[in-house]
Amino acid sequence: MSHVENELNSQPACWTRAAAEAVGHAGALPATGERVAVVGCGTSFFMAQAVAALREQAGQGETDAFAASEFPHGRAYDRVVALTRSGTTTEVLALLAELRGRTRTTAVTADPHTPVMESADEVVVLDYADERSVVQTRFATTALTLLRAHLGLHTDAVVADARTALDTPLPEGLVACTQFTFLGRGWTVGLANEAGLKMREASLAWTEAYPAMEYRHGPISITTRGTATWMLGEAPEGLAEQVRETGGLWVAGGLDPLAELVRAQRLAVAVAAARGLDPDRPRHLTRSVILAPAAR
Protein backbone atom coordinates (compact mmCIF):
# COMPACT_ATOMS: atom_id res chain seq x y z
CA MET A 1 0.00 0.00 0.00
CA SER A 2 1.32 3.48 -0.89
CA HIS A 3 2.05 6.20 1.68
CA VAL A 4 -0.89 8.12 0.25
CA GLU A 5 -3.27 5.21 0.85
CA ASN A 6 -2.04 4.62 4.40
CA GLU A 7 -2.42 8.29 5.28
CA LEU A 8 -5.76 8.56 3.51
CA ASN A 9 -7.14 5.65 5.56
CA SER A 10 -5.97 7.15 8.86
CA GLN A 11 -8.10 10.29 8.54
CA PRO A 12 -11.04 9.30 10.78
CA ALA A 13 -8.70 8.72 13.73
CA CYS A 14 -6.89 12.02 13.07
CA TRP A 15 -10.18 13.92 12.87
CA THR A 16 -11.39 12.46 16.15
CA ARG A 17 -8.20 13.56 17.90
CA ALA A 18 -8.20 17.04 16.37
CA ALA A 19 -11.81 17.65 17.36
CA ALA A 20 -11.05 16.58 20.93
CA GLU A 21 -8.05 18.94 21.09
CA ALA A 22 -9.83 22.00 19.68
CA VAL A 23 -10.84 23.37 23.08
CA GLY A 24 -7.25 23.21 24.30
CA HIS A 25 -6.07 25.23 21.31
CA ALA A 26 -8.83 27.85 21.56
CA GLY A 27 -6.46 30.59 22.77
CA ALA A 28 -4.35 30.28 19.62
CA LEU A 29 -7.29 30.21 17.22
CA PRO A 30 -9.48 33.12 16.07
CA ALA A 31 -11.88 34.52 18.67
CA THR A 32 -15.43 35.53 17.84
CA GLY A 33 -15.49 39.00 16.30
CA GLU A 34 -11.88 39.08 15.16
CA ARG A 35 -11.21 40.11 11.57
CA VAL A 36 -9.20 37.18 10.23
CA ALA A 37 -7.28 36.13 7.15
CA VAL A 38 -6.43 32.47 6.57
CA VAL A 39 -3.51 31.76 4.24
CA GLY A 40 -1.70 28.81 2.74
CA CYS A 41 -0.23 27.42 -0.45
CA GLY A 42 -1.65 24.70 -2.67
CA THR A 43 -3.83 22.36 -0.64
CA SER A 44 -3.54 24.60 2.42
CA PHE A 45 -4.89 27.54 0.41
CA PHE A 46 -7.97 25.53 -0.53
CA MET A 47 -8.47 24.55 3.12
CA ALA A 48 -8.16 28.26 3.94
CA GLN A 49 -11.01 28.97 1.51
CA ALA A 50 -13.19 26.42 3.29
CA VAL A 51 -12.33 27.76 6.76
CA ALA A 52 -13.01 31.37 5.76
CA ALA A 53 -16.45 30.55 4.35
CA LEU A 54 -17.36 28.39 7.36
CA ARG A 55 -16.35 31.08 9.85
CA GLU A 56 -18.34 33.80 8.14
CA GLN A 57 -21.38 31.54 7.73
CA ALA A 58 -21.17 30.80 11.46
CA GLY A 59 -21.31 34.53 12.26
CA GLN A 60 -17.88 34.46 13.87
CA GLY A 61 -16.50 37.47 12.02
CA GLU A 62 -15.23 38.71 8.68
CA THR A 63 -12.81 36.15 7.27
CA ASP A 64 -10.80 36.15 4.06
CA ALA A 65 -8.65 33.48 2.42
CA PHE A 66 -5.52 34.10 0.35
CA ALA A 67 -2.66 32.26 -1.21
CA ALA A 68 0.26 33.33 0.98
CA SER A 69 1.97 34.97 -1.99
CA GLU A 70 -1.12 37.10 -2.71
CA PHE A 71 -1.78 38.50 0.76
CA PRO A 72 -3.03 42.12 0.53
CA HIS A 73 -0.72 44.05 2.84
CA GLY A 74 -2.88 47.14 2.68
CA ARG A 75 -5.66 45.47 4.69
CA ALA A 76 -5.84 45.33 8.47
CA TYR A 77 -6.57 42.08 10.28
CA ASP A 78 -6.73 41.15 13.94
CA ARG A 79 -5.16 37.77 13.20
CA VAL A 80 -3.66 35.86 10.30
CA VAL A 81 -3.83 32.06 10.43
CA ALA A 82 -1.28 30.22 8.28
CA LEU A 83 -1.82 26.58 7.35
CA THR A 84 1.45 24.83 6.52
CA ARG A 85 2.01 21.10 6.79
CA SER A 86 5.78 21.27 6.32
CA GLY A 87 6.45 24.50 8.20
CA THR A 88 9.07 25.34 5.58
CA THR A 89 7.14 26.80 2.62
CA THR A 90 8.93 29.93 1.46
CA GLU A 91 5.88 32.12 0.79
CA VAL A 92 4.31 31.35 4.18
CA LEU A 93 7.50 32.05 6.12
CA ALA A 94 8.08 35.29 4.22
CA LEU A 95 4.55 36.49 4.99
CA LEU A 96 4.82 35.63 8.68
CA ALA A 97 8.12 37.50 8.90
CA GLU A 98 6.58 40.57 7.31
CA LEU A 99 3.60 40.51 9.67
CA ARG A 100 5.65 40.07 12.84
CA GLY A 101 5.09 42.86 15.33
CA ARG A 102 2.06 44.37 13.58
CA THR A 103 -0.48 41.57 13.12
CA ARG A 104 -1.00 38.60 15.43
CA THR A 105 -0.26 35.31 13.66
CA THR A 106 -1.08 31.67 14.28
CA ALA A 107 0.44 28.78 12.36
CA VAL A 108 -1.12 25.33 12.12
CA THR A 109 1.57 22.83 11.15
CA ALA A 110 2.51 19.16 11.32
CA ASP A 111 6.22 19.46 12.08
CA PRO A 112 7.46 21.04 15.33
CA HIS A 113 11.06 21.08 14.13
CA THR A 114 10.75 23.65 11.35
CA PRO A 115 11.20 27.43 10.99
CA VAL A 116 7.49 28.18 11.34
CA MET A 117 7.77 27.49 15.08
CA GLU A 118 9.73 30.73 15.45
CA SER A 119 7.96 32.66 12.70
CA ALA A 120 4.43 32.77 14.13
CA ASP A 121 3.25 34.28 17.41
CA GLU A 122 1.34 31.09 18.25
CA VAL A 123 1.58 27.59 16.80
CA VAL A 124 -0.76 24.60 16.80
CA VAL A 125 1.09 21.36 16.04
CA LEU A 126 -0.79 18.42 14.57
CA ASP A 127 2.23 16.12 14.41
CA TYR A 128 0.08 12.98 14.40
CA ALA A 129 -1.31 14.13 11.04
CA ASP A 130 2.07 14.63 9.37
CA GLU A 131 2.64 12.76 6.14
CA ARG A 132 5.43 11.09 4.21
CA SER A 133 3.61 11.52 0.93
CA VAL A 134 3.86 14.49 -1.40
CA VAL A 135 0.15 14.38 -2.22
CA GLN A 136 -1.45 15.77 0.94
CA THR A 137 -4.50 14.10 2.43
CA ARG A 138 -4.72 13.81 6.20
CA PHE A 139 -2.97 16.98 7.39
CA ALA A 140 -5.25 19.17 5.30
CA THR A 141 -8.47 17.53 6.43
CA THR A 142 -7.28 17.30 10.04
CA ALA A 143 -6.43 21.01 10.14
CA LEU A 144 -9.85 21.79 8.70
CA THR A 145 -11.48 19.52 11.28
CA LEU A 146 -9.65 21.33 14.09
CA LEU A 147 -10.94 24.69 12.89
CA ARG A 148 -14.40 23.31 12.18
CA ALA A 149 -14.56 21.97 15.75
CA HIS A 150 -13.32 25.33 17.05
CA LEU A 151 -16.34 26.89 15.33
CA GLY A 152 -18.66 24.32 16.90
CA LEU A 153 -19.42 22.77 13.52
CA HIS A 154 -17.94 19.29 13.93
CA THR A 155 -19.94 16.24 15.03
CA ASP A 156 -19.25 12.53 15.35
CA ALA A 157 -21.37 12.04 12.23
CA VAL A 158 -18.57 13.59 10.17
CA VAL A 159 -16.15 10.86 11.28
CA ALA A 160 -18.77 8.18 10.66
CA ASP A 161 -19.23 9.51 7.13
CA ALA A 162 -15.46 9.42 6.60
CA ARG A 163 -15.42 5.74 7.51
CA THR A 164 -18.25 5.17 5.03
CA ALA A 165 -16.27 7.05 2.37
CA LEU A 166 -13.35 4.69 2.94
CA ASP A 167 -15.40 1.49 3.00
CA THR A 168 -17.89 2.06 0.17
CA PRO A 169 -16.93 1.23 -3.45
CA LEU A 170 -16.56 4.16 -5.83
CA PRO A 171 -19.41 4.62 -8.34
CA GLU A 172 -19.27 2.20 -11.25
CA GLY A 173 -17.51 3.60 -14.31
CA LEU A 174 -16.03 6.56 -12.48
CA VAL A 175 -12.37 5.52 -12.70
CA ALA A 176 -12.65 5.11 -16.48
CA CYS A 177 -13.84 8.69 -17.06
CA THR A 178 -11.60 10.95 -19.11
CA GLN A 179 -12.47 14.25 -17.40
CA PHE A 180 -13.58 15.18 -13.86
CA THR A 181 -15.33 18.30 -12.59
CA PHE A 182 -15.86 18.99 -8.87
CA LEU A 183 -18.50 21.45 -7.70
CA GLY A 184 -19.10 23.13 -4.36
CA ARG A 185 -21.21 25.81 -2.68
CA GLY A 186 -20.12 28.10 0.15
CA TRP A 187 -17.40 26.41 2.19
CA THR A 188 -17.35 23.38 -0.10
CA VAL A 189 -16.00 25.41 -3.04
CA GLY A 190 -12.61 25.09 -1.34
CA LEU A 191 -13.13 21.34 -1.03
CA ALA A 192 -14.01 21.12 -4.72
CA ASN A 193 -10.80 22.97 -5.58
CA GLU A 194 -8.84 20.55 -3.40
CA ALA A 195 -10.50 17.49 -4.94
CA GLY A 196 -9.46 18.74 -8.36
CA LEU A 197 -5.91 19.33 -7.18
CA LYS A 198 -5.66 15.77 -5.79
CA MET A 199 -6.72 14.36 -9.14
CA ARG A 200 -4.16 16.43 -11.01
CA GLU A 201 -1.33 15.67 -8.58
CA ALA A 202 -1.83 11.93 -8.21
CA SER A 203 -3.24 10.85 -11.58
CA LEU A 204 -2.45 13.71 -14.03
CA ALA A 205 -6.17 13.79 -14.81
CA TRP A 206 -7.98 16.55 -16.70
CA THR A 207 -9.83 18.05 -13.78
CA GLU A 208 -11.67 21.29 -13.08
CA ALA A 209 -13.51 22.80 -10.10
CA TYR A 210 -16.17 25.51 -9.86
CA PRO A 211 -18.83 27.00 -7.61
CA ALA A 212 -21.87 24.90 -8.50
CA MET A 213 -24.03 27.77 -9.76
CA GLU A 214 -21.22 28.82 -12.13
CA TYR A 215 -21.16 25.44 -13.84
CA ARG A 216 -24.00 26.38 -16.19
CA HIS A 217 -22.12 29.51 -17.28
CA GLY A 218 -19.81 27.77 -19.74
CA PRO A 219 -18.08 24.80 -18.05
CA ILE A 220 -21.00 22.43 -18.65
CA SER A 221 -20.11 22.58 -22.34
CA ILE A 222 -17.32 20.04 -21.78
CA THR A 223 -19.68 17.55 -20.13
CA THR A 224 -20.51 14.51 -22.23
CA ARG A 225 -20.39 10.74 -22.21
CA GLY A 226 -17.19 9.67 -20.43
CA THR A 227 -16.93 12.72 -18.16
CA ALA A 228 -17.87 12.97 -14.49
CA THR A 229 -19.35 15.82 -12.46
CA TRP A 230 -19.09 15.41 -8.68
CA MET A 231 -21.05 17.58 -6.27
CA LEU A 232 -19.61 18.18 -2.79
CA GLY A 233 -22.61 19.19 -0.68
CA GLU A 234 -26.15 19.98 -1.72
CA ALA A 235 -26.63 20.52 -5.45
CA PRO A 236 -28.56 23.45 -6.97
CA GLU A 237 -32.02 22.45 -8.10
CA GLY A 238 -32.09 20.87 -11.55
CA LEU A 239 -28.31 20.63 -12.03
CA ALA A 240 -28.10 16.84 -11.69
CA GLU A 241 -30.73 16.42 -14.39
CA GLN A 242 -28.93 18.82 -16.71
CA VAL A 243 -25.67 16.91 -16.34
CA ARG A 244 -27.35 13.56 -16.96
CA GLU A 245 -28.97 14.96 -20.11
CA THR A 246 -25.50 15.60 -21.54
CA GLY A 247 -24.60 11.93 -21.11
CA GLY A 248 -22.10 12.72 -18.36
CA LEU A 249 -21.87 10.81 -15.09
CA TRP A 250 -23.34 12.71 -12.11
CA VAL A 251 -21.93 11.89 -8.67
CA ALA A 252 -24.11 13.15 -5.84
CA GLY A 253 -22.45 14.14 -2.59
CA GLY A 254 -24.55 12.25 -0.08
CA LEU A 255 -22.01 12.28 2.76
CA ASP A 256 -20.67 15.18 4.80
CA PRO A 257 -18.68 17.26 2.27
CA LEU A 258 -15.38 16.63 4.05
CA ALA A 259 -16.05 12.90 3.80
CA GLU A 260 -16.85 13.39 0.12
CA LEU A 261 -13.35 14.84 -0.23
CA VAL A 262 -12.02 11.57 1.18
CA ARG A 263 -13.90 9.73 -1.58
CA ALA A 264 -12.31 12.07 -4.12
CA GLN A 265 -8.87 11.32 -2.63
CA ARG A 266 -9.60 7.63 -3.13
CA LEU A 267 -10.59 8.31 -6.72
CA ALA A 268 -7.28 10.07 -7.36
CA VAL A 269 -5.36 7.02 -6.14
CA ALA A 270 -7.57 4.64 -8.12
CA VAL A 271 -7.17 6.60 -11.37
CA ALA A 272 -3.40 6.76 -10.80
CA ALA A 273 -3.31 2.97 -10.42
CA ALA A 274 -5.41 2.50 -13.57
CA ARG A 275 -2.96 4.68 -15.49
CA GLY A 276 0.14 2.95 -14.13
CA LEU A 277 1.21 5.95 -12.04
CA ASP A 278 2.75 5.97 -8.56
CA PRO A 279 0.83 8.47 -6.37
CA ASP A 280 3.81 8.64 -4.03
CA ARG A 281 5.91 10.07 -6.87
CA PRO A 282 3.82 12.82 -8.47
CA ARG A 283 5.41 14.51 -11.45
CA HIS A 284 7.45 17.70 -10.78
CA LEU A 285 6.34 17.92 -7.12
CA THR A 286 8.08 17.93 -3.72
CA ARG A 287 6.73 17.86 -0.15
CA SER A 288 7.46 21.56 0.32
CA VAL A 289 8.17 24.43 -2.06
CA ILE A 290 11.38 26.08 -0.84
CA LEU A 291 12.57 28.85 -3.16
CA ALA A 292 16.22 29.73 -3.46
CA PRO A 293 17.10 33.41 -2.91
CA ALA A 294 17.31 35.39 -6.13
CA ALA A 295 20.82 35.72 -7.52
CA ARG A 296 22.34 39.20 -7.17
Coordinates of C-alpha atoms in Angstrom, one line a residue:
M1 CA 0.0 0.0 0.0
S2 CA 1.3 3.5 -0.9
H3 CA 2.0 6.2 1.7
V4 CA -0.9 8.1 0.2
E5 CA -3.3 5.2 0.8
N6 CA -2.0 4.6 4.4
E7 CA -2.4 8.3 5.3
L8 CA -5.8 8.6 3.5
N9 CA -7.1 5.6 5.6
S10 CA -6.0 7.1 8.9
Q11 CA -8.1 10.3 8.5
P12 CA -11.0 9.3 10.8
A13 CA -8.7 8.7 13.7
C14 CA -6.9 12.0 13.1
W15 CA -10.2 13.9 12.9
T16 CA -11.4 12.5 16.2
R17 CA -8.2 13.6 17.9
A18 CA -8.2 17.0 16.4
A19 CA -11.8 17.6 17.4
A20 CA -11.1 16.6 20.9
E21 CA -8.1 18.9 21.1
A22 CA -9.8 22.0 19.7
V23 CA -10.8 23.4 23.1
G24 CA -7.3 23.2 24.3
H25 CA -6.1 25.2 21.3
A26 CA -8.8 27.8 21.6
G27 CA -6.5 30.6 22.8
A28 CA -4.4 30.3 19.6
L29 CA -7.3 30.2 17.2
P30 CA -9.5 33.1 16.1
A31 CA -11.9 34.5 18.7
T32 CA -15.4 35.5 17.8
G33 CA -15.5 39.0 16.3
E34 CA -11.9 39.1 15.2
R35 CA -11.2 40.1 11.6
V36 CA -9.2 37.2 10.2
A37 CA -7.3 36.1 7.1
V38 CA -6.4 32.5 6.6
V39 CA -3.5 31.8 4.2
G40 CA -1.7 28.8 2.7
C41 CA -0.2 27.4 -0.5
G42 CA -1.7 24.7 -2.7
T43 CA -3.8 22.4 -0.6
S44 CA -3.5 24.6 2.4
F45 CA -4.9 27.5 0.4
F46 CA -8.0 25.5 -0.5
M47 CA -8.5 24.6 3.1
A48 CA -8.2 28.3 3.9
Q49 CA -11.0 29.0 1.5
A50 CA -13.2 26.4 3.3
V51 CA -12.3 27.8 6.8
A52 CA -13.0 31.4 5.8
A53 CA -16.4 30.5 4.4
L54 CA -17.4 28.4 7.4
R55 CA -16.3 31.1 9.9
E56 CA -18.3 33.8 8.1
Q57 CA -21.4 31.5 7.7
A58 CA -21.2 30.8 11.5
G59 CA -21.3 34.5 12.3
Q60 CA -17.9 34.5 13.9
G61 CA -16.5 37.5 12.0
E62 CA -15.2 38.7 8.7
T63 CA -12.8 36.2 7.3
D64 CA -10.8 36.1 4.1
A65 CA -8.6 33.5 2.4
F66 CA -5.5 34.1 0.3
A67 CA -2.7 32.3 -1.2
A68 CA 0.3 33.3 1.0
S69 CA 2.0 35.0 -2.0
E70 CA -1.1 37.1 -2.7
F71 CA -1.8 38.5 0.8
P72 CA -3.0 42.1 0.5
H73 CA -0.7 44.1 2.8
G74 CA -2.9 47.1 2.7
R75 CA -5.7 45.5 4.7
A76 CA -5.8 45.3 8.5
Y77 CA -6.6 42.1 10.3
D78 CA -6.7 41.1 13.9
R79 CA -5.2 37.8 13.2
V80 CA -3.7 35.9 10.3
V81 CA -3.8 32.1 10.4
A82 CA -1.3 30.2 8.3
L83 CA -1.8 26.6 7.3
T84 CA 1.5 24.8 6.5
R85 CA 2.0 21.1 6.8
S86 CA 5.8 21.3 6.3
G87 CA 6.4 24.5 8.2
T88 CA 9.1 25.3 5.6
T89 CA 7.1 26.8 2.6
T90 CA 8.9 29.9 1.5
E91 CA 5.9 32.1 0.8
V92 CA 4.3 31.4 4.2
L93 CA 7.5 32.0 6.1
A94 CA 8.1 35.3 4.2
L95 CA 4.6 36.5 5.0
L96 CA 4.8 35.6 8.7
A97 CA 8.1 37.5 8.9
E98 CA 6.6 40.6 7.3
L99 CA 3.6 40.5 9.7
R100 CA 5.7 40.1 12.8
G101 CA 5.1 42.9 15.3
R102 CA 2.1 44.4 13.6
T103 CA -0.5 41.6 13.1
R104 CA -1.0 38.6 15.4
T105 CA -0.3 35.3 13.7
T106 CA -1.1 31.7 14.3
A107 CA 0.4 28.8 12.4
V108 CA -1.1 25.3 12.1
T109 CA 1.6 22.8 11.2
A110 CA 2.5 19.2 11.3
D111 CA 6.2 19.5 12.1
P112 CA 7.5 21.0 15.3
H113 CA 11.1 21.1 14.1
T114 CA 10.7 23.6 11.4
P115 CA 11.2 27.4 11.0
V116 CA 7.5 28.2 11.3
M117 CA 7.8 27.5 15.1
E118 CA 9.7 30.7 15.5
S119 CA 8.0 32.7 12.7
A120 CA 4.4 32.8 14.1
D121 CA 3.2 34.3 17.4
E122 CA 1.3 31.1 18.2
V123 CA 1.6 27.6 16.8
V124 CA -0.8 24.6 16.8
V125 CA 1.1 21.4 16.0
L126 CA -0.8 18.4 14.6
D127 CA 2.2 16.1 14.4
Y128 CA 0.1 13.0 14.4
A129 CA -1.3 14.1 11.0
D130 CA 2.1 14.6 9.4
E131 CA 2.6 12.8 6.1
R132 CA 5.4 11.1 4.2
S133 CA 3.6 11.5 0.9
V134 CA 3.9 14.5 -1.4
V135 CA 0.1 14.4 -2.2
Q136 CA -1.5 15.8 0.9
T137 CA -4.5 14.1 2.4
R138 CA -4.7 13.8 6.2
F139 CA -3.0 17.0 7.4
A140 CA -5.3 19.2 5.3
T141 CA -8.5 17.5 6.4
T142 CA -7.3 17.3 10.0
A143 CA -6.4 21.0 10.1
L144 CA -9.9 21.8 8.7
T145 CA -11.5 19.5 11.3
L146 CA -9.6 21.3 14.1
L147 CA -10.9 24.7 12.9
R148 CA -14.4 23.3 12.2
A149 CA -14.6 22.0 15.7
H150 CA -13.3 25.3 17.0
L151 CA -16.3 26.9 15.3
G152 CA -18.7 24.3 16.9
L153 CA -19.4 22.8 13.5
H154 CA -17.9 19.3 13.9
T155 CA -19.9 16.2 15.0
D156 CA -19.3 12.5 15.4
A157 CA -21.4 12.0 12.2
V158 CA -18.6 13.6 10.2
V159 CA -16.2 10.9 11.3
A160 CA -18.8 8.2 10.7
D161 CA -19.2 9.5 7.1
A162 CA -15.5 9.4 6.6
R163 CA -15.4 5.7 7.5
T164 CA -18.3 5.2 5.0
A165 CA -16.3 7.0 2.4
L166 CA -13.3 4.7 2.9
D167 CA -15.4 1.5 3.0
T168 CA -17.9 2.1 0.2
P169 CA -16.9 1.2 -3.4
L170 CA -16.6 4.2 -5.8
P171 CA -19.4 4.6 -8.3
E172 CA -19.3 2.2 -11.3
G173 CA -17.5 3.6 -14.3
L174 CA -16.0 6.6 -12.5
V175 CA -12.4 5.5 -12.7
A176 CA -12.7 5.1 -16.5
C177 CA -13.8 8.7 -17.1
T178 CA -11.6 11.0 -19.1
Q179 CA -12.5 14.3 -17.4
F180 CA -13.6 15.2 -13.9
T181 CA -15.3 18.3 -12.6
F182 CA -15.9 19.0 -8.9
L183 CA -18.5 21.5 -7.7
G184 CA -19.1 23.1 -4.4
R185 CA -21.2 25.8 -2.7
G186 CA -20.1 28.1 0.2
W187 CA -17.4 26.4 2.2
T188 CA -17.4 23.4 -0.1
V189 CA -16.0 25.4 -3.0
G190 CA -12.6 25.1 -1.3
L191 CA -13.1 21.3 -1.0
A192 CA -14.0 21.1 -4.7
N193 CA -10.8 23.0 -5.6
E194 CA -8.8 20.6 -3.4
A195 CA -10.5 17.5 -4.9
G196 CA -9.5 18.7 -8.4
L197 CA -5.9 19.3 -7.2
K198 CA -5.7 15.8 -5.8
M199 CA -6.7 14.4 -9.1
R200 CA -4.2 16.4 -11.0
E201 CA -1.3 15.7 -8.6
A202 CA -1.8 11.9 -8.2
S203 CA -3.2 10.9 -11.6
L204 CA -2.4 13.7 -14.0
A205 CA -6.2 13.8 -14.8
W206 CA -8.0 16.5 -16.7
T207 CA -9.8 18.0 -13.8
E208 CA -11.7 21.3 -13.1
A209 CA -13.5 22.8 -10.1
Y210 CA -16.2 25.5 -9.9
P211 CA -18.8 27.0 -7.6
A212 CA -21.9 24.9 -8.5
M213 CA -24.0 27.8 -9.8
E214 CA -21.2 28.8 -12.1
Y215 CA -21.2 25.4 -13.8
R216 CA -24.0 26.4 -16.2
H217 CA -22.1 29.5 -17.3
G218 CA -19.8 27.8 -19.7
P219 CA -18.1 24.8 -18.1
I220 CA -21.0 22.4 -18.7
S221 CA -20.1 22.6 -22.3
I222 CA -17.3 20.0 -21.8
T223 CA -19.7 17.6 -20.1
T224 CA -20.5 14.5 -22.2
R225 CA -20.4 10.7 -22.2
G226 CA -17.2 9.7 -20.4
T227 CA -16.9 12.7 -18.2
A228 CA -17.9 13.0 -14.5
T229 CA -19.3 15.8 -12.5
W230 CA -19.1 15.4 -8.7
M231 CA -21.1 17.6 -6.3
L232 CA -19.6 18.2 -2.8
G233 CA -22.6 19.2 -0.7
E234 CA -26.1 20.0 -1.7
A235 CA -26.6 20.5 -5.4
P236 CA -28.6 23.4 -7.0
E237 CA -32.0 22.4 -8.1
G238 CA -32.1 20.9 -11.5
L239 CA -28.3 20.6 -12.0
A240 CA -28.1 16.8 -11.7
E241 CA -30.7 16.4 -14.4
Q242 CA -28.9 18.8 -16.7
V243 CA -25.7 16.9 -16.3
R244 CA -27.3 13.6 -17.0
E245 CA -29.0 15.0 -20.1
T246 CA -25.5 15.6 -21.5
G247 CA -24.6 11.9 -21.1
G248 CA -22.1 12.7 -18.4
L249 CA -21.9 10.8 -15.1
W250 CA -23.3 12.7 -12.1
V251 CA -21.9 11.9 -8.7
A252 CA -24.1 13.2 -5.8
G253 CA -22.4 14.1 -2.6
G254 CA -24.5 12.3 -0.1
L255 CA -22.0 12.3 2.8
D256 CA -20.7 15.2 4.8
P257 CA -18.7 17.3 2.3
L258 CA -15.4 16.6 4.1
A259 CA -16.0 12.9 3.8
E260 CA -16.8 13.4 0.1
L261 CA -13.4 14.8 -0.2
V262 CA -12.0 11.6 1.2
R263 CA -13.9 9.7 -1.6
A264 CA -12.3 12.1 -4.1
Q265 CA -8.9 11.3 -2.6
R266 CA -9.6 7.6 -3.1
L267 CA -10.6 8.3 -6.7
A268 CA -7.3 10.1 -7.4
V269 CA -5.4 7.0 -6.1
A270 CA -7.6 4.6 -8.1
V271 CA -7.2 6.6 -11.4
A272 CA -3.4 6.8 -10.8
A273 CA -3.3 3.0 -10.4
A274 CA -5.4 2.5 -13.6
R275 CA -3.0 4.7 -15.5
G276 CA 0.1 2.9 -14.1
L277 CA 1.2 6.0 -12.0
D278 CA 2.7 6.0 -8.6
P279 CA 0.8 8.5 -6.4
D280 CA 3.8 8.6 -4.0
R281 CA 5.9 10.1 -6.9
P282 CA 3.8 12.8 -8.5
R283 CA 5.4 14.5 -11.5
H284 CA 7.4 17.7 -10.8
L285 CA 6.3 17.9 -7.1
T286 CA 8.1 17.9 -3.7
R287 CA 6.7 17.9 -0.1
S288 CA 7.5 21.6 0.3
V289 CA 8.2 24.4 -2.1
I290 CA 11.4 26.1 -0.8
L291 CA 12.6 28.8 -3.2
A292 CA 16.2 29.7 -3.5
P293 CA 17.1 33.4 -2.9
A294 CA 17.3 35.4 -6.1
A295 CA 20.8 35.7 -7.5
R296 CA 22.3 39.2 -7.2

